[in-house]
């Protein structure tokens, strides 16, 4: 793992970048594409390690994969999938492990899912419990990886009320539900990202979504899926680092192209508007059921703090560390609440974000379910930062350093490769 020195920037960020492909949509392209009965071409597939983990798992399971160029591939499951005798390695990717737990529970073979040190500490009961209610057999290490899954074609549809708004939980159950007998319906208290539902709909699945007195629901029944080509929209979670950087680095003016603008992901844009950022959405369109557009962001000398809580949280769950950075440069106080699940991410993102940014000189306090941040005019920097196996912390520290006073050392910066190997190169293009 490589350490880097992150330097304050003394010139503005200017120009245009194309943001790399969305991680969540890339995973789903492989996973749901493999459930169709033919060849699916996926263009603009993520080069992040998490998506490569999903792809390698499917290659091990016998999926035919052909790369046309480094970001375009075709998959073909016409010969079906088969048991892999070794362990299927999800690496750092919670999405791979949780979605595949559901997917593999409904196959007629057994599988073992493993992960790296960080993933092996993350809670899996949130998917094991509903899947076992459907008739799955999953052995775990006290609710954590490795997961030993005895596949069965005899899963039963259930109606499940998830206590948390989690796209990984919802998608895991829907993927099991696709192979179950009858209907599978998942309720969640707030709407989490809906890429699974959008992609199933795109492939003409028998899937319904909506909301009623019990919450937001998605329900699925097995049906024939039509193979179609997919273009993966750009990752708004990656774009968030550039939106934040341009907002806090003096005189910046950038355009970020191809950003996925699915409403279940655009909480960061709502927050930027609320904070008084200078941001504009240009040229919106829809590709395979996902909205996409370009975003222009200019330096904002008058950012202001705000409260972030409730149903917006799932719409910006991955952006909270970088929102803390923005809040540190804003006037007044920002309070973030209802984000307790951040403790279960690649790191304990509440305590790790707060302690890293505090070290840099931010006035930030971790609470049980979020943060209290008082904006400051100047951030000192000049310290050593450990991202704790967490790509989003590494990138947040980098952006904070751009607008701080002194160089900081970020340890193990290669964690960014989990989602965004192009991160430093793209910053280079704007300077
Ligand atoms: C993801 C869902 C979210 C998010 C993660 C990706 C997905 O996790 O934090 O980075 O692709 O479904 P949760 O479902 O745990 O909130």
GROMACS .gro file of C-alpha atoms and ligand atoms in nm:
model
  447
    1UNK     CA    1   0.000   0.000   0.000
    2UNK     CA    2   0.133   0.338  -0.104
    3UNK     CA    3   0.151   0.648   0.123
    4UNK     CA    4   0.117   0.993  -0.036
    5UNK     CA    5   0.183   1.352   0.061
    6UNK     CA    6  -0.133   1.556   0.000
    7UNK     CA    7  -0.046   1.919  -0.065
    8UNK     CA    8  -0.252   2.235  -0.033
    9UNK     CA    9  -0.344   2.367  -0.373
   10UNK     CA   10  -0.244   2.724  -0.452
   11UNK     CA   11  -0.416   2.741  -0.789
   12UNK     CA   12  -0.782   2.684  -0.881
   13UNK     CA   13  -0.930   2.364  -1.021
   14UNK     CA   14  -1.035   2.436  -1.381
   15UNK     CA   15  -1.158   2.231  -1.676
   16UNK     CA   16  -1.367   1.925  -1.753
   17UNK     CA   17  -1.348   1.562  -1.647
   18UNK     CA   18  -1.553   1.254  -1.732
   19UNK     CA   19  -1.636   1.081  -1.407
   20UNK     CA   20  -1.565   0.706  -1.401
   21UNK     CA   21  -1.843   0.446  -1.393
   22UNK     CA   22  -2.073   0.386  -1.100
   23UNK     CA   23  -1.973   0.103  -0.870
   24UNK     CA   24  -2.326  -0.002  -0.769
   25UNK     CA   25  -2.449  -0.014  -1.130
   26UNK     CA   26  -2.138  -0.202  -1.247
   27UNK     CA   27  -2.188  -0.476  -0.985
   28UNK     CA   28  -2.552  -0.508  -1.084
   29UNK     CA   29  -2.468  -0.520  -1.454
   30UNK     CA   30  -2.277  -0.843  -1.398
   31UNK     CA   31  -2.507  -0.991  -1.135
   32UNK     CA   32  -2.844  -0.919  -1.301
   33UNK     CA   33  -2.702  -0.947  -1.653
   34UNK     CA   34  -2.603  -1.305  -1.566
   35UNK     CA   35  -2.969  -1.385  -1.494
   36UNK     CA   36  -3.073  -1.306  -1.851
   37UNK     CA   37  -3.078  -1.578  -2.108
   38UNK     CA   38  -2.810  -1.449  -2.342
   39UNK     CA   39  -2.533  -1.208  -2.415
   40UNK     CA   40  -2.521  -0.871  -2.239
   41UNK     CA   41  -2.273  -0.603  -2.339
   42UNK     CA   42  -2.169  -0.376  -2.052
   43UNK     CA   43  -2.003  -0.051  -2.158
   44UNK     CA   44  -1.820   0.178  -1.919
   45UNK     CA   45  -1.769  -0.093  -1.654
   46UNK     CA   46  -1.591   0.020  -1.335
   47UNK     CA   47  -1.221  -0.056  -1.300
   48UNK     CA   48  -1.250  -0.031  -0.923
   49UNK     CA   49  -1.129  -0.335  -0.731
   50UNK     CA   50  -1.474  -0.398  -0.579
   51UNK     CA   51  -1.635  -0.452  -0.920
   52UNK     CA   52  -1.339  -0.659  -1.037
   53UNK     CA   53  -1.401  -0.882  -0.732
   54UNK     CA   54  -1.761  -0.938  -0.846
   55UNK     CA   55  -1.646  -1.005  -1.202
   56UNK     CA   56  -1.379  -1.255  -1.090
   57UNK     CA   57  -1.631  -1.439  -0.875
   58UNK     CA   58  -1.860  -1.481  -1.176
   59UNK     CA   59  -1.569  -1.598  -1.393
   60UNK     CA   60  -1.496  -1.860  -1.127
   61UNK     CA   61  -1.861  -1.963  -1.140
   62UNK     CA   62  -1.828  -2.023  -1.514
   63UNK     CA   63  -1.978  -1.705  -1.658
   64UNK     CA   64  -1.839  -1.639  -2.007
   65UNK     CA   65  -1.669  -1.297  -1.996
   66UNK     CA   66  -1.502  -1.130  -2.295
   67UNK     CA   67  -1.338  -0.789  -2.280
   68UNK     CA   68  -1.381  -0.581  -2.597
   69UNK     CA   69  -1.165  -0.302  -2.452
   70UNK     CA   70  -1.059  -0.215  -2.097
   71UNK     CA   71  -1.405  -0.078  -2.004
   72UNK     CA   72  -1.637  -0.278  -2.232
   73UNK     CA   73  -1.719  -0.643  -2.189
   74UNK     CA   74  -1.976  -0.901  -2.276
   75UNK     CA   75  -2.110  -1.164  -2.042
   76UNK     CA   76  -2.300  -1.473  -2.144
   77UNK     CA   77  -2.458  -1.721  -1.906
   78UNK     CA   78  -2.613  -1.945  -2.173
   79UNK     CA   79  -2.420  -2.243  -2.035
   80UNK     CA   80  -2.534  -2.173  -1.679
   81UNK     CA   81  -2.317  -2.134  -1.371
   82UNK     CA   82  -2.151  -2.411  -1.174
   83UNK     CA   83  -2.003  -2.473  -0.832
   84UNK     CA   84  -1.658  -2.328  -0.763
   85UNK     CA   85  -1.459  -2.548  -0.529
   86UNK     CA   86  -1.241  -2.268  -0.391
   87UNK     CA   87  -1.345  -1.959  -0.194
   88UNK     CA   88  -1.514  -1.674  -0.379
   89UNK     CA   89  -1.322  -1.363  -0.275
   90UNK     CA   90  -1.524  -1.043  -0.230
   91UNK     CA   91  -1.215  -0.848  -0.120
   92UNK     CA   92  -1.325  -0.520   0.042
   93UNK     CA   93  -1.669  -0.521  -0.120
   94UNK     CA   94  -1.976  -0.539   0.103
   95UNK     CA   95  -2.197  -0.508  -0.205
   96UNK     CA   96  -2.044  -0.822  -0.359
   97UNK     CA   97  -2.083  -1.024  -0.041
   98UNK     CA   98  -2.436  -0.917   0.051
   99UNK     CA   99  -2.583  -0.929  -0.300
  100UNK     CA  100  -2.416  -1.258  -0.382
  101UNK     CA  101  -2.532  -1.416  -0.055
  102UNK     CA  102  -2.887  -1.372  -0.190
  103UNK     CA  103  -2.801  -1.470  -0.545
  104UNK     CA  104  -2.607  -1.784  -0.451
  105UNK     CA  105  -2.865  -1.900  -0.195
  106UNK     CA  106  -3.098  -1.977  -0.486
  107UNK     CA  107  -2.848  -2.170  -0.699
  108UNK     CA  108  -2.830  -2.550  -0.714
  109UNK     CA  109  -2.471  -2.561  -0.586
  110UNK     CA  110  -2.274  -2.460  -0.277
  111UNK     CA  111  -2.047  -2.156  -0.239
  112UNK     CA  112  -1.812  -2.002   0.013
  113UNK     CA  113  -1.782  -1.620   0.022
  114UNK     CA  114  -1.479  -1.465   0.188
  115UNK     CA  115  -1.354  -1.107   0.228
  116UNK     CA  116  -1.054  -0.903   0.345
  117UNK     CA  117  -0.989  -0.798   0.706
  118UNK     CA  118  -1.229  -0.503   0.689
  119UNK     CA  119  -1.512  -0.694   0.518
  120UNK     CA  120  -1.471  -0.987   0.757
  121UNK     CA  121  -1.564  -0.755   1.046
  122UNK     CA  122  -1.884  -0.626   0.884
  123UNK     CA  123  -2.231  -0.750   0.986
  124UNK     CA  124  -2.390  -1.008   0.756
  125UNK     CA  125  -2.688  -1.106   0.978
  126UNK     CA  126  -2.888  -0.833   0.809
  127UNK     CA  127  -2.893  -1.055   0.497
  128UNK     CA  128  -2.853  -1.399   0.656
  129UNK     CA  129  -3.173  -1.362   0.860
  130UNK     CA  130  -3.415  -1.280   0.577
  131UNK     CA  131  -3.247  -1.527   0.343
  132UNK     CA  132  -3.284  -1.805   0.601
  133UNK     CA  133  -3.653  -1.710   0.637
  134UNK     CA  134  -3.677  -1.783   0.264
  135UNK     CA  135  -3.530  -2.130   0.323
  136UNK     CA  136  -3.162  -2.055   0.257
  137UNK     CA  137  -2.884  -2.239   0.439
  138UNK     CA  138  -2.598  -2.006   0.535
  139UNK     CA  139  -2.331  -2.080   0.794
  140UNK     CA  140  -2.121  -1.785   0.912
  141UNK     CA  141  -1.866  -1.685   1.168
  142UNK     CA  142  -2.109  -1.544   1.424
  143UNK     CA  143  -2.291  -1.338   1.164
  144UNK     CA  144  -1.975  -1.240   0.976
  145UNK     CA  145  -1.775  -1.374   0.680
  146UNK     CA  146  -1.681  -1.632   0.568
  147UNK     CA  147  -2.028  -1.731   0.452
  148UNK     CA  148  -2.086  -2.094   0.360
  149UNK     CA  149  -2.395  -2.114   0.144
  150UNK     CA  150  -2.574  -2.438   0.065
  151UNK     CA  151  -2.764  -2.342  -0.250
  152UNK     CA  152  -3.120  -2.459  -0.304
  153UNK     CA  153  -3.376  -2.421  -0.580
  154UNK     CA  154  -3.648  -2.436  -0.313
  155UNK     CA  155  -3.645  -2.084  -0.172
  156UNK     CA  156  -3.987  -1.943  -0.084
  157UNK     CA  157  -4.100  -1.587  -0.144
  158UNK     CA  158  -4.152  -1.383   0.175
  159UNK     CA  159  -4.258  -1.034   0.272
  160UNK     CA  160  -3.974  -0.880   0.469
  161UNK     CA  161  -3.976  -0.557   0.668
  162UNK     CA  162  -3.621  -0.426   0.684
  163UNK     CA  163  -3.555  -0.203   0.984
  164UNK     CA  164  -3.285  -0.018   0.791
  165UNK     CA  165  -3.294   0.149   0.450
  166UNK     CA  166  -3.018  -0.057   0.289
  167UNK     CA  167  -2.987  -0.124  -0.082
  168UNK     CA  168  -2.759  -0.418  -0.009
  169UNK     CA  169  -3.019  -0.585   0.213
  170UNK     CA  170  -3.304  -0.509  -0.027
  171UNK     CA  171  -3.106  -0.628  -0.330
  172UNK     CA  172  -2.988  -0.946  -0.160
  173UNK     CA  173  -3.348  -1.044  -0.086
  174UNK     CA  174  -3.470  -0.949  -0.435
  175UNK     CA  175  -3.192  -1.154  -0.597
  176UNK     CA  176  -3.289  -1.454  -0.385
  177UNK     CA  177  -3.654  -1.373  -0.460
  178UNK     CA  178  -3.589  -1.388  -0.833
  179UNK     CA  179  -3.518  -1.759  -0.794
  180UNK     CA  180  -3.781  -1.827  -0.526
  181UNK     CA  181  -4.128  -1.976  -0.552
  182UNK     CA  182  -4.398  -1.705  -0.548
  183UNK     CA  183  -4.359  -1.338  -0.474
  184UNK     CA  184  -4.085  -1.180  -0.262
  185UNK     CA  185  -4.157  -0.836  -0.122
  186UNK     CA  186  -3.917  -0.614   0.073
  187UNK     CA  187  -4.024  -0.308   0.270
  188UNK     CA  188  -3.782  -0.043   0.389
  189UNK     CA  189  -3.844   0.264   0.606
  190UNK     CA  190  -3.691   0.509   0.353
  191UNK     CA  191  -3.609   0.452  -0.012
  192UNK     CA  192  -3.248   0.335  -0.054
  193UNK     CA  193  -3.071   0.334  -0.390
  194UNK     CA  194  -3.289   0.154  -0.644
  195UNK     CA  195  -3.040   0.043  -0.912
  196UNK     CA  196  -3.139  -0.323  -0.864
  197UNK     CA  197  -3.504  -0.245  -0.930
  198UNK     CA  198  -3.419  -0.016  -1.225
  199UNK     CA  199  -3.203  -0.280  -1.388
  200UNK     CA  200  -3.453  -0.561  -1.333
  201UNK     CA  201  -3.717  -0.333  -1.491
  202UNK     CA  202  -3.484  -0.260  -1.783
  203UNK     CA  203  -3.455  -0.636  -1.845
  204UNK     CA  204  -3.840  -0.661  -1.834
  205UNK     CA  205  -3.855  -0.848  -1.502
  206UNK     CA  206  -4.180  -0.899  -1.311
  207UNK     CA  207  -4.095  -0.638  -1.048
  208UNK     CA  208  -4.313  -0.379  -0.876
  209UNK     CA  209  -4.209  -0.081  -0.666
  210UNK     CA  210  -4.401   0.178  -0.469
  211UNK     CA  211  -4.490   0.292  -0.122
  212UNK     CA  212  -4.786   0.240   0.110
  213UNK     CA  213  -4.863   0.280   0.479
  214UNK     CA  214  -4.602   0.014   0.566
  215UNK     CA  215  -4.312   0.185   0.386
  216UNK     CA  216  -4.133   0.166   0.052
  217UNK     CA  217  -4.163  -0.170  -0.118
  218UNK     CA  218  -4.013  -0.366  -0.407
  219UNK     CA  219  -4.154  -0.706  -0.504
  220UNK     CA  220  -4.034  -0.960  -0.756
  221UNK     CA  221  -4.138  -1.288  -0.915
  222UNK     CA  222  -3.932  -1.510  -1.139
  223UNK     CA  223  -3.965  -1.453  -1.510
  224UNK     CA  224  -3.766  -1.469  -1.832
  225UNK     CA  225  -3.521  -1.175  -1.857
  226UNK     CA  226  -3.438  -1.028  -2.197
  227UNK     CA  227  -3.068  -0.964  -2.256
  228UNK     CA  228  -2.999  -0.601  -2.347
  229UNK     CA  229  -2.690  -0.383  -2.350
  230UNK     CA  230  -2.602  -0.165  -2.054
  231UNK     CA  231  -2.413   0.161  -2.030
  232UNK     CA  232  -2.291   0.230  -1.677
  233UNK     CA  233  -2.350   0.593  -1.579
  234UNK     CA  234  -2.075   0.785  -1.397
  235UNK     CA  235  -2.046   0.750  -1.020
  236UNK     CA  236  -2.198   1.041  -0.827
  237UNK     CA  237  -2.017   0.917  -0.515
  238UNK     CA  238  -1.685   0.966  -0.698
  239UNK     CA  239  -1.804   1.298  -0.843
  240UNK     CA  240  -1.880   1.417  -0.488
  241UNK     CA  241  -1.506   1.455  -0.415
  242UNK     CA  242  -1.470   1.690  -0.712
  243UNK     CA  243  -1.787   1.884  -0.626
  244UNK     CA  244  -1.649   1.937  -0.276
  245UNK     CA  245  -1.298   2.023  -0.393
  246UNK     CA  246  -1.420   2.282  -0.646
  247UNK     CA  247  -1.646   2.435  -0.378
  248UNK     CA  248  -1.360   2.490  -0.131
  249UNK     CA  249  -1.056   2.561  -0.353
  250UNK     CA  250  -1.050   2.935  -0.434
  251UNK     CA  251  -1.158   3.042  -0.786
  252UNK     CA  252  -1.228   2.687  -0.908
  253UNK     CA  253  -1.471   2.627  -1.193
  254UNK     CA  254  -1.514   2.271  -1.324
  255UNK     CA  255  -1.754   2.057  -1.525
  256UNK     CA  256  -1.801   1.694  -1.426
  257UNK     CA  257  -1.947   1.493  -1.712
  258UNK     CA  258  -2.165   1.180  -1.722
  259UNK     CA  259  -2.265   1.188  -1.355
  260UNK     CA  260  -2.537   0.940  -1.255
  261UNK     CA  261  -2.832   1.144  -1.124
  262UNK     CA  262  -3.064   0.874  -0.995
  263UNK     CA  263  -3.278   1.049  -0.732
  264UNK     CA  264  -3.195   0.789  -0.470
  265UNK     CA  265  -2.831   0.904  -0.495
  266UNK     CA  266  -2.854   1.281  -0.538
  267UNK     CA  267  -2.870   1.377  -0.169
  268UNK     CA  268  -2.523   1.531  -0.205
  269UNK     CA  269  -2.655   1.776  -0.466
  270UNK     CA  270  -2.949   1.873  -0.242
  271UNK     CA  271  -2.703   1.933   0.043
  272UNK     CA  272  -2.472   2.141  -0.176
  273UNK     CA  273  -2.768   2.362  -0.274
  274UNK     CA  274  -2.868   2.388   0.093
  275UNK     CA  275  -2.511   2.487   0.183
  276UNK     CA  276  -2.517   2.767  -0.075
  277UNK     CA  277  -2.274   2.602  -0.316
  278UNK     CA  278  -2.245   2.730  -0.672
  279UNK     CA  279  -2.364   2.425  -0.864
  280UNK     CA  280  -2.560   2.374  -1.183
  281UNK     CA  281  -2.691   2.061  -1.357
  282UNK     CA  282  -2.657   2.060  -1.735
  283UNK     CA  283  -2.775   1.831  -2.010
  284UNK     CA  284  -2.981   1.567  -1.824
  285UNK     CA  285  -3.072   1.242  -2.001
  286UNK     CA  286  -3.171   0.883  -1.917
  287UNK     CA  287  -2.977   0.570  -2.013
  288UNK     CA  288  -3.105   0.223  -1.933
  289UNK     CA  289  -3.338   0.357  -1.663
  290UNK     CA  290  -3.070   0.568  -1.493
  291UNK     CA  291  -3.056   0.948  -1.509
  292UNK     CA  292  -2.727   1.106  -1.603
  293UNK     CA  293  -2.601   1.461  -1.662
  294UNK     CA  294  -2.312   1.706  -1.637
  295UNK     CA  295  -2.251   1.917  -1.331
  296UNK     CA  296  -2.080   2.254  -1.320
  297UNK     CA  297  -1.933   2.353  -0.983
  298UNK     CA  298  -1.766   2.681  -0.894
  299UNK     CA  299  -1.584   2.795  -0.582
  300UNK     CA  300  -1.823   2.905  -0.307
  301UNK     CA  301  -1.678   3.152  -0.060
  302UNK     CA  302  -2.006   3.158   0.134
  303UNK     CA  303  -2.085   2.796   0.212
  304UNK     CA  304  -2.314   2.767   0.511
  305UNK     CA  305  -2.373   2.486   0.759
  306UNK     CA  306  -2.702   2.293   0.770
  307UNK     CA  307  -2.880   2.000   0.933
  308UNK     CA  308  -2.879   1.665   0.752
  309UNK     CA  309  -3.105   1.390   0.888
  310UNK     CA  310  -3.397   1.156   0.819
  311UNK     CA  311  -3.494   1.032   0.473
  312UNK     CA  312  -3.207   1.209   0.295
  313UNK     CA  313  -2.950   0.988   0.474
  314UNK     CA  314  -2.977   0.682   0.242
  315UNK     CA  315  -2.957   0.922  -0.054
  316UNK     CA  316  -2.609   1.037   0.051
  317UNK     CA  317  -2.488   0.761   0.280
  318UNK     CA  318  -2.150   0.723   0.105
  319UNK     CA  319  -2.095   1.100   0.079
  320UNK     CA  320  -2.105   1.177   0.451
  321UNK     CA  321  -1.723   1.187   0.504
  322UNK     CA  322  -1.681   1.439   0.221
  323UNK     CA  323  -1.984   1.638   0.347
  324UNK     CA  324  -1.799   1.664   0.681
  325UNK     CA  325  -1.506   1.817   0.490
  326UNK     CA  326  -1.736   2.070   0.320
  327UNK     CA  327  -1.896   2.152   0.655
  328UNK     CA  328  -1.552   2.224   0.800
  329UNK     CA  329  -1.508   2.505   0.545
  330UNK     CA  330  -1.863   2.643   0.582
  331UNK     CA  331  -1.990   2.926   0.802
  332UNK     CA  332  -2.177   2.804   1.108
  333UNK     CA  333  -2.269   2.461   1.234
  334UNK     CA  334  -2.356   2.142   1.047
  335UNK     CA  335  -2.534   1.865   1.234
  336UNK     CA  336  -2.561   1.518   1.079
  337UNK     CA  337  -2.804   1.274   1.244
  338UNK     CA  338  -2.964   0.931   1.178
  339UNK     CA  339  -2.648   0.792   1.017
  340UNK     CA  340  -2.560   0.527   1.277
  341UNK     CA  341  -2.510   0.262   1.005
  342UNK     CA  342  -2.192   0.448   0.904
  343UNK     CA  343  -2.025   0.252   1.184
  344UNK     CA  344  -2.070  -0.061   0.970
  345UNK     CA  345  -1.902   0.062   0.652
  346UNK     CA  346  -1.551  -0.017   0.527
  347UNK     CA  347  -1.439   0.147   0.854
  348UNK     CA  348  -1.632   0.284   1.151
  349UNK     CA  349  -1.695   0.595   0.945
  350UNK     CA  350  -1.833   0.800   1.233
  351UNK     CA  351  -1.532   0.768   1.461
  352UNK     CA  352  -1.266   0.739   1.189
  353UNK     CA  353  -1.387   1.045   0.992
  354UNK     CA  354  -1.413   1.253   1.309
  355UNK     CA  355  -1.072   1.154   1.443
  356UNK     CA  356  -0.892   1.205   1.109
  357UNK     CA  357  -1.048   1.545   1.041
  358UNK     CA  358  -0.999   1.652   1.405
  359UNK     CA  359  -0.629   1.574   1.366
  360UNK     CA  360  -0.623   1.806   1.063
  361UNK     CA  361  -0.768   2.088   1.272
  362UNK     CA  362  -1.142   2.056   1.201
  363UNK     CA  363  -1.386   2.142   1.481
  364UNK     CA  364  -1.572   1.809   1.452
  365UNK     CA  365  -1.733   1.586   1.712
  366UNK     CA  366  -1.861   1.231   1.657
  367UNK     CA  367  -2.205   1.158   1.803
  368UNK     CA  368  -2.389   0.824   1.831
  369UNK     CA  369  -2.553   0.870   1.491
  370UNK     CA  370  -2.351   1.137   1.314
  371UNK     CA  371  -2.146   1.450   1.364
  372UNK     CA  372  -2.147   1.808   1.487
  373UNK     CA  373  -1.911   2.027   1.283
  374UNK     CA  374  -1.841   2.396   1.336
  375UNK     CA  375  -1.700   2.558   1.025
  376UNK     CA  376  -1.367   2.740   1.042
  377UNK     CA  377  -1.194   2.990   0.820
  378UNK     CA  378  -0.867   2.793   0.810
  379UNK     CA  379  -0.769   2.428   0.849
  380UNK     CA  380  -0.414   2.361   0.960
  381UNK     CA  381  -0.344   2.013   0.808
  382UNK     CA  382   0.021   1.908   0.849
  383UNK     CA  383  -0.048   1.568   1.005
  384UNK     CA  384  -0.039   1.194   0.934
  385UNK     CA  385  -0.372   1.034   0.842
  386UNK     CA  386  -0.473   0.668   0.834
  387UNK     CA  387  -0.774   0.585   0.612
  388UNK     CA  388  -0.836   0.258   0.803
  389UNK     CA  389  -0.888   0.039   0.492
  390UNK     CA  390  -1.148   0.288   0.370
  391UNK     CA  391  -1.126   0.438   0.020
  392UNK     CA  392  -1.374   0.716   0.095
  393UNK     CA  393  -1.174   0.833   0.396
  394UNK     CA  394  -0.852   0.840   0.192
  395UNK     CA  395  -1.023   1.058  -0.074
  396UNK     CA  396  -1.192   1.284   0.183
  397UNK     CA  397  -0.857   1.351   0.356
  398UNK     CA  398  -0.703   1.430   0.018
  399UNK     CA  399  -0.972   1.689  -0.065
  400UNK     CA  400  -0.946   1.842   0.284
  401UNK     CA  401  -0.569   1.878   0.232
  402UNK     CA  402  -0.620   2.071  -0.093
  403UNK     CA  403  -0.774   2.359   0.101
  404UNK     CA  404  -0.570   2.332   0.423
  405UNK     CA  405  -0.250   2.518   0.515
  406UNK     CA  406   0.015   2.243   0.537
  407UNK     CA  407   0.101   1.914   0.365
  408UNK     CA  408  -0.042   1.597   0.522
  409UNK     CA  409   0.071   1.241   0.482
  410UNK     CA  410  -0.206   0.997   0.390
  411UNK     CA  411  -0.108   0.639   0.463
  412UNK     CA  412  -0.210   0.347   0.241
  413UNK     CA  413  -0.360   0.575  -0.022
  414UNK     CA  414  -0.395   0.282  -0.263
  415UNK     CA  415  -0.721   0.201  -0.084
  416UNK     CA  416  -0.874   0.447  -0.335
  417UNK     CA  417  -0.840   0.169  -0.594
  418UNK     CA  418  -1.136  -0.001  -0.426
  419UNK     CA  419  -1.372   0.234  -0.610
  420UNK     CA  420  -1.172   0.499  -0.793
  421UNK     CA  421  -0.828   0.411  -0.935
  422UNK     CA  422  -0.841   0.722  -1.160
  423UNK     CA  423  -0.878   0.963  -0.863
  424UNK     CA  424  -0.533   1.129  -0.863
  425UNK     CA  425  -0.506   1.131  -1.241
  426UNK     CA  426  -0.834   1.322  -1.271
  427UNK     CA  427  -0.728   1.577  -1.009
  428UNK     CA  428  -0.410   1.620  -1.214
  429UNK     CA  429  -0.622   1.701  -1.522
  430UNK     CA  430  -0.796   1.989  -1.341
  431UNK     CA  431  -0.484   2.165  -1.222
  432LIG     C1  432  -2.454  -0.005  -0.191
  432LIG     C2  433  -2.538   0.026  -0.086
  432LIG     C3  434  -2.498   0.107   0.031
  432LIG     C4  435  -2.369   0.180   0.003
  432LIG     C5  436  -2.266   0.094  -0.063
  432LIG     C6  437  -2.316   0.043  -0.196
  432LIG     C7  438  -2.506  -0.086  -0.302
  432LIG     O1  439  -2.478   0.019   0.140
  432LIG     O2  440  -2.318   0.232   0.123
  432LIG     O3  441  -2.146   0.168  -0.085
  432LIG     O4  442  -2.443  -0.088  -0.410
  432LIG     O5  443  -2.611  -0.148  -0.285
  432LIG     P1  444  -2.595  -0.020   0.243
  432LIG     O6  445  -2.695  -0.099   0.169
  432LIG     O7  446  -2.527  -0.101   0.350
  432LIG     O8  447  -2.648   0.110   0.295
   0.00000   0.00000   0.00000
